C-alpha cells in the first residue's frame, strides 16, 4: 500500500502492432497518506511493452516494464516477465512470472496466479469475478506467499466499478505498515472508464 486514500490511475495502451503492445500507466495521489506521499503528484509512472507469442490455445507473452517514481526521487525499477493464460471452460486461468533486472527489485522474483470469469447479466452489463495469489522471492528478505485477492466488479458499456479484498498470507513476507512493510489496506474500491478505438 502506497496510499490508503483516493488516487487517479490513467493509462494508455497501443496494440495491433504484429503482436507488440506498448503502454504507459500512472498513479496520481489525490491524498497525502498522512504525509507519507506528496498529494496531487504522480508517485509512479510505468512504461511497458509486451510481445504476444503465437501459440495455439494459449495466450503467451513476454514483457518489459520500467517503473519510474517522479515525486519520490528514487531510482527506476526494471523487470522482464513471462505471462500465460488459458480458458478452462468459463474460467480464465493465468500465470505471470516477473524478474527484476535493475533498481530496488534487481534479482527479485514475483509470481502471480490468477483465475477469473465474466458473466453477461444483460446485453450491456457484465459481472466479473476474480482471484489471485502471489509468491515473492526478493533479493533480500523472506521468500514465500505474500497475499491473495478476491474481487467482484460490474461493467456497463465503458464504465466499471469494483471491490477487491487483499488478504495477507504471511506477515514475514508481507509485513504490516507499522512493522516497516507495505500491508495496510484490506479492501479497496475502484471506479473506471475505458475506451477502445
XYZ file of N, CA, C and O in Angstrom:
788
model
N 0.843 -1.186 0.000
C 0.000 0.000 0.000
C 0.883 1.243 0.000
O 1.730 1.397 0.860
N 0.669 2.098 -0.978
C 1.409 3.358 -1.022
C 0.518 4.535 -0.686
O 1.007 5.625 -0.431
N -0.794 4.334 -0.707
C -1.725 5.399 -0.349
C -3.063 4.761 -0.001
O -3.609 4.009 -0.808
N -3.571 5.052 1.195
C -4.870 4.496 1.567
C -6.005 5.475 1.310
O -7.124 5.267 1.781
N -5.741 6.524 0.551
C -6.767 7.485 0.159
C -7.097 7.331 -1.309
O -6.881 6.291 -1.924
N -7.612 8.393 -1.903
C -8.014 8.364 -3.304
C -6.820 8.592 -4.225
O -5.941 9.404 -3.942
N -6.784 7.842 -5.308
C -5.768 8.012 -6.342
C -6.459 7.982 -7.705
O -7.554 7.438 -7.856
N -5.805 8.566 -8.691
C -6.260 8.520 -10.076
C -5.194 7.781 -10.866
O -3.997 8.089 -10.740
N -5.619 6.793 -11.679
C -4.652 5.964 -12.393
C -4.963 5.928 -13.885
O -5.602 5.004 -14.381
N -4.502 6.936 -14.631
C -4.734 6.941 -16.075
C -3.752 6.021 -16.797
O -2.643 5.757 -16.310
N -4.173 5.533 -17.941
C -3.308 4.682 -18.739
C -3.664 4.751 -20.203
O -4.790 5.099 -20.571
N -2.698 4.414 -21.042
C -2.896 4.379 -22.487
C -2.072 3.226 -23.027
O -0.896 3.076 -22.693
N -2.712 2.385 -23.846
C -2.008 1.251 -24.444
C -2.301 1.195 -25.928
O -3.442 1.410 -26.357
N -1.279 0.908 -26.713
C -1.410 0.780 -28.158
C -1.045 -0.646 -28.528
O 0.031 -1.137 -28.166
N -1.963 -1.333 -29.218
C -1.727 -2.704 -29.656
C -1.897 -2.833 -31.147
O -1.929 -1.844 -31.882
N -2.036 -4.072 -31.597
C -2.237 -4.319 -33.022
C -1.009 -4.049 -33.856
O -1.104 -3.690 -35.022
N 0.160 -4.213 -33.238
C 1.419 -3.945 -33.946
C 2.147 -5.255 -34.231
O 3.311 -5.435 -33.898
N 1.439 -6.219 -34.817
C 2.044 -7.513 -35.103
C 2.407 -8.286 -33.846
O 3.459 -8.904 -33.773
N 1.548 -8.237 -32.850
C 1.809 -8.932 -31.581
C 2.450 -8.062 -30.533
O 2.541 -8.455 -29.375
N 2.886 -6.865 -30.913
C 3.547 -5.958 -29.980
C 2.546 -4.958 -29.409
O 1.735 -4.395 -30.132
N 2.604 -4.752 -28.101
C 1.804 -3.726 -27.431
C 2.727 -2.872 -26.588
O 3.669 -3.387 -25.980
N 2.479 -1.576 -26.533
C 3.237 -0.672 -25.675
C 2.250 0.203 -24.924
O 1.139 0.470 -25.406
N 2.646 0.629 -23.724
C 1.725 1.428 -22.948
C 2.398 2.222 -21.859
O 3.586 2.055 -21.570
N 1.608 3.098 -21.257
C 2.053 3.904 -20.124
C 0.906 3.931 -19.119
O -0.272 3.963 -19.490
N 1.250 3.873 -17.843
C 0.274 3.889 -16.752
C 0.838 4.743 -15.632
O 2.056 4.749 -15.411
N -0.023 5.469 -14.936
C 0.462 6.316 -13.858
C -0.433 6.265 -12.636
O -1.620 5.938 -12.726
N 0.149 6.570 -11.483
C -0.579 6.671 -10.227
C -0.434 8.090 -9.695
O 0.655 8.498 -9.275
N -1.542 8.852 -9.737
C -1.568 10.221 -9.247
C -2.225 10.230 -7.872
O -3.402 9.869 -7.737
N -1.481 10.608 -6.848
C -2.011 10.642 -5.487
C -2.897 11.865 -5.304
O -2.453 12.987 -5.492
N -4.150 11.639 -4.917
C -5.067 12.727 -4.616
C -5.104 13.013 -3.121
O -5.712 13.979 -2.689
N -4.442 12.158 -2.335
C -4.378 12.272 -0.884
C -2.917 12.069 -0.485
O -2.140 11.458 -1.224
N -2.509 12.576 0.668
C -1.083 12.500 1.032
C -0.745 11.351 1.976
O 0.381 11.255 2.456
N -1.686 10.421 2.229
C -1.421 9.234 3.046
C -0.774 9.614 4.370
O 0.287 9.137 4.740
N -1.425 10.548 5.084
C -0.933 11.053 6.378
C 0.482 11.634 6.279
O 1.313 11.444 7.166
N 0.749 12.326 5.180
C 2.048 12.970 4.991
C 3.128 12.083 4.418
O 4.262 12.523 4.218
N 2.807 10.826 4.106
C 3.819 9.892 3.600
C 4.151 10.114 2.131
O 5.238 9.762 1.674
N 3.200 10.679 1.362
C 3.434 10.942 -0.063
C 2.991 12.366 -0.369
O 2.280 13.000 0.410
N 3.439 12.871 -1.508
C 3.044 14.216 -1.938
C 1.727 14.120 -2.702
O 1.634 13.386 -3.690
N 0.694 14.845 -2.235
C -0.584 14.786 -2.940
C -0.531 15.612 -4.220
O 0.302 16.490 -4.391
N -1.408 15.254 -5.143
C -1.524 15.897 -6.454
C -0.248 15.768 -7.279
O 0.080 16.641 -8.084
N 0.489 14.679 -7.066
C 1.681 14.396 -7.863
C 1.682 12.919 -8.259
O 1.121 12.070 -7.561
N 2.329 12.641 -9.380
C 2.475 11.252 -9.808
C 3.553 10.589 -8.952
O 4.712 10.995 -8.961
N 3.143 9.573 -8.222
C 4.094 8.828 -7.418
C 4.789 7.759 -8.264
O 5.940 7.421 -8.022
N 4.063 7.229 -9.246
C 4.622 6.171 -10.085
C 4.138 6.336 -11.509
O 2.970 6.640 -11.742
N 5.034 6.105 -12.467
C 4.693 6.050 -13.886
C 5.384 4.818 -14.451
O 6.600 4.648 -14.292
N 4.602 3.943 -15.083
C 5.147 2.713 -15.653
C 5.137 2.805 -17.175
O 4.122 3.153 -17.780
N 6.273 2.464 -17.769
C 6.399 2.350 -19.219
C 6.596 0.869 -19.520
O 7.488 0.237 -18.943
N 5.757 0.309 -20.386
C 5.844 -1.135 -20.582
C 5.591 -1.521 -22.029
O 5.030 -0.764 -22.823
N 6.006 -2.717 -22.336
C 5.765 -3.293 -23.647
C 5.668 -4.797 -23.518
O 6.238 -5.396 -22.592
N 4.938 -5.419 -24.432
C 4.831 -6.879 -24.433
C 4.721 -7.372 -25.868
O 4.306 -6.632 -26.771
N 5.107 -8.617 -26.039
C 5.013 -9.247 -27.351
C 4.279 -10.570 -27.198
O 4.695 -11.424 -26.400
N 3.185 -10.734 -27.923
C 2.390 -11.958 -27.876
C 3.050 -13.029 -28.740
O 3.294 -12.814 -29.934
N 3.366 -14.153 -28.111
C 3.976 -15.273 -28.827
C 2.850 -16.139 -29.389
O 1.982 -16.584 -28.629
N 2.833 -16.365 -30.698
C 1.723 -17.130 -31.288
C 1.800 -18.608 -30.920
O 2.605 -19.362 -31.461
N 0.968 -19.009 -29.965
C 0.853 -20.401 -29.545
C -0.627 -20.739 -29.547
O -1.436 -20.020 -28.957
N -0.986 -21.836 -30.196
C -2.396 -22.207 -30.306
C -2.987 -22.540 -28.940
O -2.372 -23.239 -28.135
N -4.178 -22.038 -28.670
C -4.970 -22.313 -27.458
C -4.329 -21.776 -26.188
O -4.716 -22.158 -25.089
N -3.332 -20.888 -26.300
C -2.673 -20.340 -25.118
C -2.286 -18.893 -25.386
O -1.716 -18.587 -26.433
N -2.627 -18.011 -24.455
C -2.192 -16.619 -24.548
C -0.835 -16.521 -23.856
O -0.753 -16.570 -22.628
N 0.215 -16.390 -24.643
C 1.573 -16.362 -24.116
C 2.263 -15.084 -24.556
O 2.168 -14.697 -25.724
N 2.919 -14.394 -23.628
C 3.606 -13.151 -23.997
C 4.827 -12.931 -23.122
O 4.907 -13.428 -21.992
N 5.774 -12.194 -23.671
C 6.940 -11.745 -22.918
C 6.828 -10.235 -22.790
O 6.240 -9.567 -23.656
N 7.354 -9.692 -21.698
C 7.197 -8.260 -21.491
C 8.367 -7.628 -20.780
O 9.255 -8.311 -20.244
N 8.351 -6.303 -20.789
C 9.342 -5.489 -20.102
C 8.608 -4.310 -19.485
O 7.692 -3.747 -20.099
N 8.977 -3.927 -18.266
C 8.365 -2.777 -17.624
C 9.422 -1.974 -16.894
O 10.314 -2.540 -16.248
N 9.323 -0.661 -17.015
C 10.185 0.262 -16.281
C 9.306 1.094 -15.368
O 8.359 1.744 -15.808
N 9.599 1.023 -14.063
C 8.823 1.740 -13.051
C 9.574 3.014 -12.674
O 10.695 2.945 -12.150
N 8.966 4.154 -12.919
C 9.563 5.447 -12.600
C 8.835 6.058 -11.404
O 7.618 5.876 -11.258
N 9.562 6.799 -10.567
C 8.993 7.386 -9.354
C 9.263 8.890 -9.340
O 10.180 9.361 -8.671
N 8.466 9.667 -10.084
C 8.744 11.095 -10.272
C 8.769 11.914 -8.988
O 9.639 12.765 -8.812
N 7.829 11.692 -8.075
C 7.774 12.536 -6.878
C 8.654 12.027 -5.752
O 8.980 12.766 -4.835
N 9.057 10.758 -5.823
C 9.871 10.185 -4.752
C 11.362 10.341 -4.958
O 12.141 10.217 -4.022
N 11.767 10.578 -6.193
C 13.177 10.765 -6.482
C 13.999 9.490 -6.446
O 15.214 9.530 -6.543
N 13.348 8.320 -6.324
C 14.082 7.061 -6.275
C 14.500 6.609 -7.657
O 14.013 7.092 -8.681
N 15.449 5.659 -7.681
C 15.893 5.094 -8.943
C 14.776 4.261 -9.569
O 13.912 3.724 -8.875
N 14.814 4.114 -10.878
C 13.827 3.316 -11.588
C 14.037 1.836 -11.308
O 15.165 1.381 -11.095
N 12.951 1.097 -11.300
C 12.992 -0.361 -11.245
C 12.676 -0.888 -12.635
O 11.851 -0.321 -13.351
N 13.316 -2.016 -12.996
C 13.085 -2.609 -14.321
C 12.891 -4.106 -14.161
O 13.593 -4.737 -13.374
N 11.950 -4.638 -14.938
C 11.710 -6.072 -14.860
C 11.349 -6.638 -16.221
O 10.850 -5.923 -17.097
N 11.589 -7.933 -16.379
C 11.135 -8.688 -17.540
C 10.099 -9.688 -17.038
O 10.088 -10.053 -15.850
N 9.216 -10.116 -17.942
C 8.146 -11.012 -17.498
C 7.768 -12.005 -18.589
O 8.019 -11.793 -19.773
N 7.146 -13.073 -18.123
C 6.560 -14.085 -18.995
C 5.163 -14.352 -18.455
O 5.007 -14.654 -17.264
N 4.146 -14.212 -19.298
C 2.759 -14.393 -18.878
C 2.075 -15.415 -19.761
O 2.335 -15.482 -20.969
N 1.199 -16.215 -19.143
C 0.451 -17.219 -19.883
C -0.984 -17.226 -19.387
O -1.249 -17.008 -18.203
N -1.905 -17.473 -20.298
C -3.312 -17.550 -19.947
C -4.003 -18.596 -20.789
O -3.625 -18.846 -21.934
N -5.022 -19.231 -20.197
C -5.776 -20.254 -20.912
C -7.212 -20.231 -20.419
O -7.483 -19.953 -19.242
N -8.147 -20.492 -21.330
C -9.553 -20.596 -20.964
C -9.851 -22.035 -20.591
O -9.609 -22.956 -21.381
N -10.360 -22.227 -19.356
C -10.723 -23.564 -18.875
C -12.233 -23.565 -18.643
O -12.697 -23.307 -17.540
N -12.982 -23.791 -19.699
C -14.431 -23.675 -19.615
C -14.819 -22.218 -19.488
O -14.419 -21.385 -20.297
N -15.563 -21.872 -18.428
C -15.989 -20.482 -18.232
C -14.993 -19.688 -17.403
O -15.187 -18.496 -17.161
N -13.918 -20.338 -16.964
C -12.920 -19.680 -16.113
C -11.646 -19.438 -16.915
O -11.169 -20.321 -17.627
N -11.111 -18.226 -16.791
C -9.821 -17.897 -17.395
C -8.742 -18.048 -16.332
O -8.824 -17.447 -15.264
N -7.732 -18.847 -16.624
C -6.619 -19.074 -15.708
C -5.381 -18.370 -16.247
O -5.154 -18.335 -17.463
N -4.576 -17.807 -15.360
C -3.379 -17.100 -15.794
C -2.229 -17.265 -14.824
O -2.420 -17.603 -13.649
N -1.039 -17.040 -15.339
C 0.169 -17.069 -14.521
C 1.142 -16.050 -15.083
O 1.281 -15.916 -16.301
N 1.766 -15.302 -14.187
C 2.771 -14.323 -14.605
C 4.015 -14.469 -13.758
O 3.932 -14.607 -12.528
N 5.170 -14.483 -14.411
C 6.459 -14.564 -13.723
C 7.209 -13.281 -14.046
O 7.426 -12.956 -15.222
N 7.591 -12.526 -13.015
C 8.252 -11.235 -13.185
C 9.605 -11.286 -12.478
O 9.689 -11.674 -11.302
N 10.659 -10.871 -13.196
C 12.012 -10.920 -12.624
C 12.659 -9.547 -12.730
O 12.744 -8.972 -13.827
N 13.095 -9.008 -11.600
C 13.730 -7.696 -11.580
C 15.141 -7.736 -12.122
O 15.942 -8.580 -11.718
N 15.447 -6.819 -13.043
C 16.775 -6.779 -13.648
C 17.563 -5.534 -13.263
O 18.752 -5.427 -13.576
N 16.925 -4.568 -12.549
C 17.634 -3.358 -12.154
C 16.824 -2.637 -11.078
O 15.622 -2.839 -10.936
N 17.491 -1.789 -10.327
C 16.835 -0.997 -9.298
C 16.652 -1.780 -8.005
O 17.337 -2.771 -7.741
N 15.680 -1.360 -7.214
C 15.425 -1.989 -5.928
C 14.859 -3.391 -6.019
O 14.844 -4.115 -5.026
N 14.374 -3.790 -7.198
C 13.829 -5.137 -7.370
C 14.799 -6.063 -8.104
O 14.432 -7.181 -8.484
N 16.039 -5.631 -8.295
C 17.020 -6.449 -9.009
C 17.174 -7.804 -8.338
O 17.246 -7.915 -7.115
N 17.189 -8.849 -9.149
C 17.330 -10.239 -8.697
C 16.178 -10.687 -7.809
O 16.319 -11.623 -7.012
N 15.024 -10.033 -7.928
C 13.830 -10.424 -7.179
C 12.829 -11.069 -8.133
O 12.684 -10.656 -9.283
N 12.133 -12.080 -7.621
C 11.154 -12.820 -8.409
C 9.765 -12.611 -7.815
O 9.603 -12.658 -6.584
N 8.787 -12.368 -8.678
C 7.397 -12.224 -8.257
C 6.541 -13.084 -9.184
O 6.638 -12.979 -10.403
N 5.737 -13.968 -8.600
C 4.879 -14.861 -9.377
C 3.438 -14.638 -8.941
O 3.148 -14.586 -7.741
N 2.541 -14.498 -9.918
C 1.127 -14.318 -9.604
C 0.290 -15.294 -10.413
O 0.423 -15.372 -11.635
N -0.559 -16.046 -9.714
C -1.513 -16.947 -10.347
C -2.891 -16.316 -10.249
O -3.234 -15.711 -9.222
N -3.687 -16.452 -11.300
C -4.998 -15.792 -11.309
C -6.068 -16.695 -11.897
O -5.787 -17.604 -12.690
N -7.305 -16.425 -11.478
C -8.479 -17.084 -12.043
C -9.592 -16.053 -12.092
O -9.729 -15.232 -11.176
N -10.369 -16.087 -13.145
C -11.453 -15.118 -13.271
C -12.510 -15.587 -14.246
O -12.270 -16.470 -15.075
N -13.660 -15.002 -14.115
C -14.749 -15.304 -15.041
C -15.597 -14.062 -15.239
O -15.598 -13.152 -14.407
N -16.306 -14.033 -16.347
C -17.186 -12.912 -16.673
C -18.563 -13.469 -17.011
O -18.676 -14.406 -17.804
N -19.580 -12.916 -16.379
C -20.958 -13.360 -16.583
C -21.746 -12.213 -17.207
O -21.779 -11.114 -16.653
N -22.363 -12.480 -18.346
C -23.173 -11.454 -19.014
C -24.546 -11.406 -18.350
O -25.342 -12.340 -18.462
N -24.818 -10.327 -17.623
C -26.100 -10.171 -16.953
C -27.165 -9.634 -17.891
O -28.348 -9.915 -17.725
N -26.728 -8.832 -18.839
C -27.622 -8.323 -19.876
C -26.753 -7.969 -21.075
O -25.543 -8.198 -21.059
N -27.361 -7.419 -22.092
C -26.605 -7.058 -23.289
C -25.516 -6.031 -23.000
O -24.491 -5.990 -23.669
N -25.713 -5.209 -21.963
C -24.775 -4.121 -21.682
C -24.080 -4.224 -20.334
O -23.178 -3.442 -20.041
N -24.488 -5.174 -19.488
C -23.938 -5.281 -18.133
C -23.259 -6.627 -17.935
O -23.853 -7.677 -18.222
N -22.023 -6.599 -17.450
C -21.258 -7.809 -17.160
C -20.839 -7.831 -15.697
O -20.498 -6.791 -15.117
N -20.848 -9.013 -15.108
C -20.345 -9.253 -13.766
C -19.011 -9.950 -13.893
O -18.888 -10.942 -14.623
N -17.996 -9.437 -13.200
C -16.659 -10.023 -13.263
C -16.232 -10.472 -11.873
O -16.336 -9.717 -10.899
N -15.752 -11.716 -11.777
C -15.256 -12.284 -10.535
C -13.812 -12.704 -10.757
O -13.471 -13.259 -11.808
N -12.950 -12.451 -9.768
C -11.551 -12.807 -9.934
C -10.856 -13.105 -8.628
O -11.314 -12.708 -7.550
N -9.751 -13.818 -8.726
C -8.932 -14.133 -7.554
C -7.485 -14.278 -7.990
O -7.199 -14.697 -9.119
N -6.568 -13.891 -7.117
C -5.141 -14.067 -7.375
C -4.457 -14.559 -6.101
O -4.964 -14.374 -4.991
N -3.295 -15.171 -6.278
C -2.415 -15.497 -5.165
C -0.991 -15.214 -5.650
O -0.662 -15.457 -6.810
N -0.161 -14.647 -4.758
C 1.160 -14.169 -5.169
C 2.269 -14.763 -4.313
O 2.118 -14.922 -3.101
N 3.380 -15.054 -4.976
C 4.582 -15.578 -4.330
C 5.729 -14.625 -4.639
O 5.882 -14.187 -5.783
N 6.531 -14.288 -3.638
C 7.672 -13.399 -3.851
C 8.952 -14.053 -3.341
O 8.953 -14.779 -2.352
N 10.023 -13.785 -4.072
C 11.357 -14.205 -3.663
C 12.286 -13.017 -3.886
O 12.896 -12.880 -4.949
N 12.375 -12.127 -2.889
C 13.199 -10.927 -3.062
C 14.690 -11.251 -2.973
O 15.088 -12.303 -2.456
N 15.493 -10.323 -3.486
C 16.942 -10.479 -3.382
C 17.361 -10.520 -1.913
O 18.256 -11.268 -1.526
N 16.694 -9.724 -1.079
C 16.922 -9.739 0.364
C 15.574 -9.821 1.057
O 14.633 -9.141 0.674
N 15.470 -10.652 2.073
C 14.215 -10.785 2.798
C 13.639 -12.184 2.672
O 14.258 -13.089 2.104
N 12.441 -12.350 3.220
C 11.781 -13.647 3.278
C 11.132 -14.022 1.952
O 10.476 -13.202 1.319
N 11.288 -15.293 1.538
C 10.567 -15.850 0.406
C 9.236 -16.412 0.895
O 9.128 -16.847 2.038
N 8.249 -16.437 0.020
C 7.006 -17.107 0.362
C 5.800 -16.454 -0.278
O 5.906 -15.498 -1.038
N 4.633 -17.012 0.036
C 3.377 -16.453 -0.454
C 3.057 -15.202 0.348
O 3.024 -15.229 1.572
N 2.835 -14.100 -0.356
C 2.673 -12.812 0.305
C 1.212 -12.446 0.548
O 0.844 -12.042 1.643
N 0.364 -12.586 -0.477
C -1.017 -12.143 -0.347
C -1.897 -12.803 -1.400
O -1.403 -13.421 -2.348
N -3.192 -12.671 -1.177
C -4.171 -13.116 -2.157
C -5.212 -12.016 -2.319
O -5.331 -11.133 -1.462
N -5.934 -12.049 -3.425
C -7.015 -11.089 -3.638
C -8.269 -11.822 -4.092
O -8.197 -12.883 -4.716
N -9.397 -11.231 -3.775
C -10.691 -11.679 -4.287
C -11.436 -10.428 -4.722
O -11.496 -9.455 -3.972
N -11.966 -10.431 -5.934
C -12.582 -9.214 -6.459
C -13.906 -9.512 -7.142
O -14.131 -10.603 -7.664
N -14.769 -8.503 -7.120
C -16.034 -8.554 -7.838
C -16.241 -7.190 -8.489
O -15.926 -6.156 -7.897
N -16.727 -7.196 -9.708
C -16.919 -5.940 -10.417
C -18.092 -6.004 -11.370
O -18.516 -7.081 -11.789
N -18.608 -4.841 -11.686
C -19.674 -4.698 -12.673
C -19.211 -3.722 -13.742
O -18.563 -2.720 -13.428
N -19.541 -4.018 -14.973
C -19.240 -3.069 -16.043
C -20.495 -2.812 -16.863
O -21.286 -3.725 -17.121
N -20.664 -1.556 -17.223
C -21.777 -1.132 -18.063
C -21.199 -0.317 -19.203
O -20.662 0.779 -18.975
N -21.226 -0.889 -20.391
C -20.596 -0.271 -21.552
C -19.141 0.061 -21.224
O -18.363 -0.834 -20.925
N -18.756 1.326 -21.199
C -17.355 1.688 -20.973
C -17.041 2.029 -19.519
O -15.918 2.403 -19.199
N -18.026 1.886 -18.612
C -17.846 2.264 -17.212
C -17.841 1.014 -16.344
O -18.596 0.068 -16.591
N -16.973 0.997 -15.324
C -16.887 -0.161 -14.442
C -16.726 0.278 -12.994
O -16.283 1.391 -12.709
N -17.080 -0.613 -12.086
C -16.900 -0.388 -10.656
C -16.606 -1.732 -10.017
O -17.123 -2.769 -10.461
N -15.764 -1.730 -8.975
C -15.426 -2.997 -8.352
C -14.938 -2.836 -6.935
O -14.625 -1.730 -6.480
N -14.889 -3.972 -6.247
C -14.365 -4.048 -4.885
C -13.397 -5.221 -4.833
O -13.687 -6.305 -5.357
N -12.231 -5.006 -4.205
C -11.216 -6.042 -4.067
C -10.822 -6.185 -2.604
O -10.593 -5.177 -1.921
N -10.748 -7.417 -2.149
C -10.236 -7.719 -0.818
C -8.803 -8.226 -0.972
O -8.538 -9.111 -1.792
N -7.873 -7.671 -0.202
C -6.474 -8.090 -0.228
C -6.171 -8.757 1.106
O -6.231 -8.116 2.160
N -5.852 -10.041 1.073
C -5.568 -10.791 2.284
C -4.087 -11.078 2.430
O -3.422 -11.470 1.470
N -3.582 -10.876 3.605
C -2.174 -11.127 3.916
C -1.989 -12.609 4.227
O -2.696 -13.173 5.060
N -1.044 -13.264 3.563
C -0.807 -14.685 3.804
C 0.252 -14.894 4.877
O 0.059 -15.667 5.816
N 1.383 -14.208 4.747
C 2.497 -14.393 5.677
C 3.051 -13.016 6.032
O 3.601 -12.332 5.175
N 2.931 -12.612 7.291
C 3.391 -11.268 7.656
C 4.907 -11.161 7.760
O 5.434 -10.074 7.940
N 5.628 -12.282 7.635
C 7.087 -12.207 7.497
C 7.471 -11.861 6.061
O 8.512 -11.267 5.812
N 6.639 -12.268 5.114
C 6.890 -11.988 3.692
C 6.328 -10.624 3.313
O 6.966 -9.851 2.601
N 5.123 -10.307 3.794
C 4.490 -9.006 3.559
C 4.105 -8.409 4.914
O 2.995 -8.599 5.398
N 5.041 -7.711 5.553
C 4.768 -7.165 6.899
C 3.758 -6.022 6.854
O 3.547 -5.384 5.824
N 3.143 -5.769 8.009
C 2.248 -4.634 8.154
C 3.036 -3.329 8.086
O 4.245 -3.296 8.335
N 2.352 -2.239 7.742
C 2.980 -0.925 7.646
C 3.671 -0.551 8.958
O 4.797 -0.044 8.960
N 3.011 -0.808 10.083
C 3.613 -0.427 11.370
C 4.882 -1.228 11.687
O 5.667 -0.843 12.541
N 5.106 -2.331 10.950
C 6.330 -3.114 11.111
C 7.343 -2.823 10.005
O 8.287 -3.583 9.797
N 7.105 -1.749 9.253
C 8.036 -1.357 8.196
C 7.733 -1.962 6.840
O 8.532 -1.865 5.912
N 6.569 -2.610 6.702
C 6.208 -3.233 5.436
C 5.200 -2.428 4.662
O 5.029 -1.232 4.883
N 4.473 -3.107 3.755
C 3.553 -2.405 2.882
C 2.113 -2.825 2.982
O 1.293 -2.403 2.173
N 1.769 -3.712 3.966
C 0.377 -4.168 4.051
C -0.396 -3.282 5.004
O -0.096 -3.219 6.193
N -1.405 -2.583 4.467
C -2.175 -1.640 5.273
C -3.657 -1.700 4.962
O -4.490 -1.662 5.850
N -4.006 -1.796 3.693
C -5.402 -1.705 3.264
C -5.918 -3.080 2.868
O -5.320 -3.755 2.042
N -7.021 -3.503 3.481
C -7.609 -4.800 3.158
C -8.628 -4.722 2.035
O -8.756 -5.645 1.251
N -9.391 -3.627 1.989
C -10.459 -3.503 0.997
C -10.255 -2.222 0.194
O -10.001 -1.169 0.759
N -10.353 -2.339 -1.114
C -10.249 -1.157 -1.959
C -11.355 -1.166 -3.002
O -11.794 -2.234 -3.440
N -11.806 0.008 -3.369
C -12.846 0.158 -4.367
C -12.316 0.883 -5.580
O -11.409 1.721 -5.479
N -12.850 0.551 -6.740
C -12.411 1.184 -7.981
C -13.617 1.635 -8.789
O -14.668 0.997 -8.779
N -13.447 2.731 -9.494
C -14.383 3.198 -10.496
C -13.555 3.503 -11.728
O -12.516 4.175 -11.630
N -13.952 2.979 -12.865
C -13.129 3.149 -14.054
C -13.939 3.456 -15.290
O -15.145 3.213 -15.356
N -13.251 3.983 -16.284
C -13.838 4.229 -17.595
C -12.767 3.956 -18.635
O -11.605 4.316 -18.435
N -13.129 3.292 -19.681
C -12.159 2.983 -20.734
C -12.810 3.017 -22.097
O -14.020 2.823 -22.238
N -11.994 3.244 -23.084
C -12.489 3.270 -24.469
C -11.459 2.609 -25.365
O -10.254 2.760 -25.162
N -11.939 1.836 -26.307
C -11.073 1.205 -27.305
C -11.400 1.790 -28.671
O -12.551 2.008 -28.997
N -10.359 2.051 -29.429
C -10.582 2.568 -30.781
C -9.444 2.126 -31.671
O -8.430 1.632 -31.228
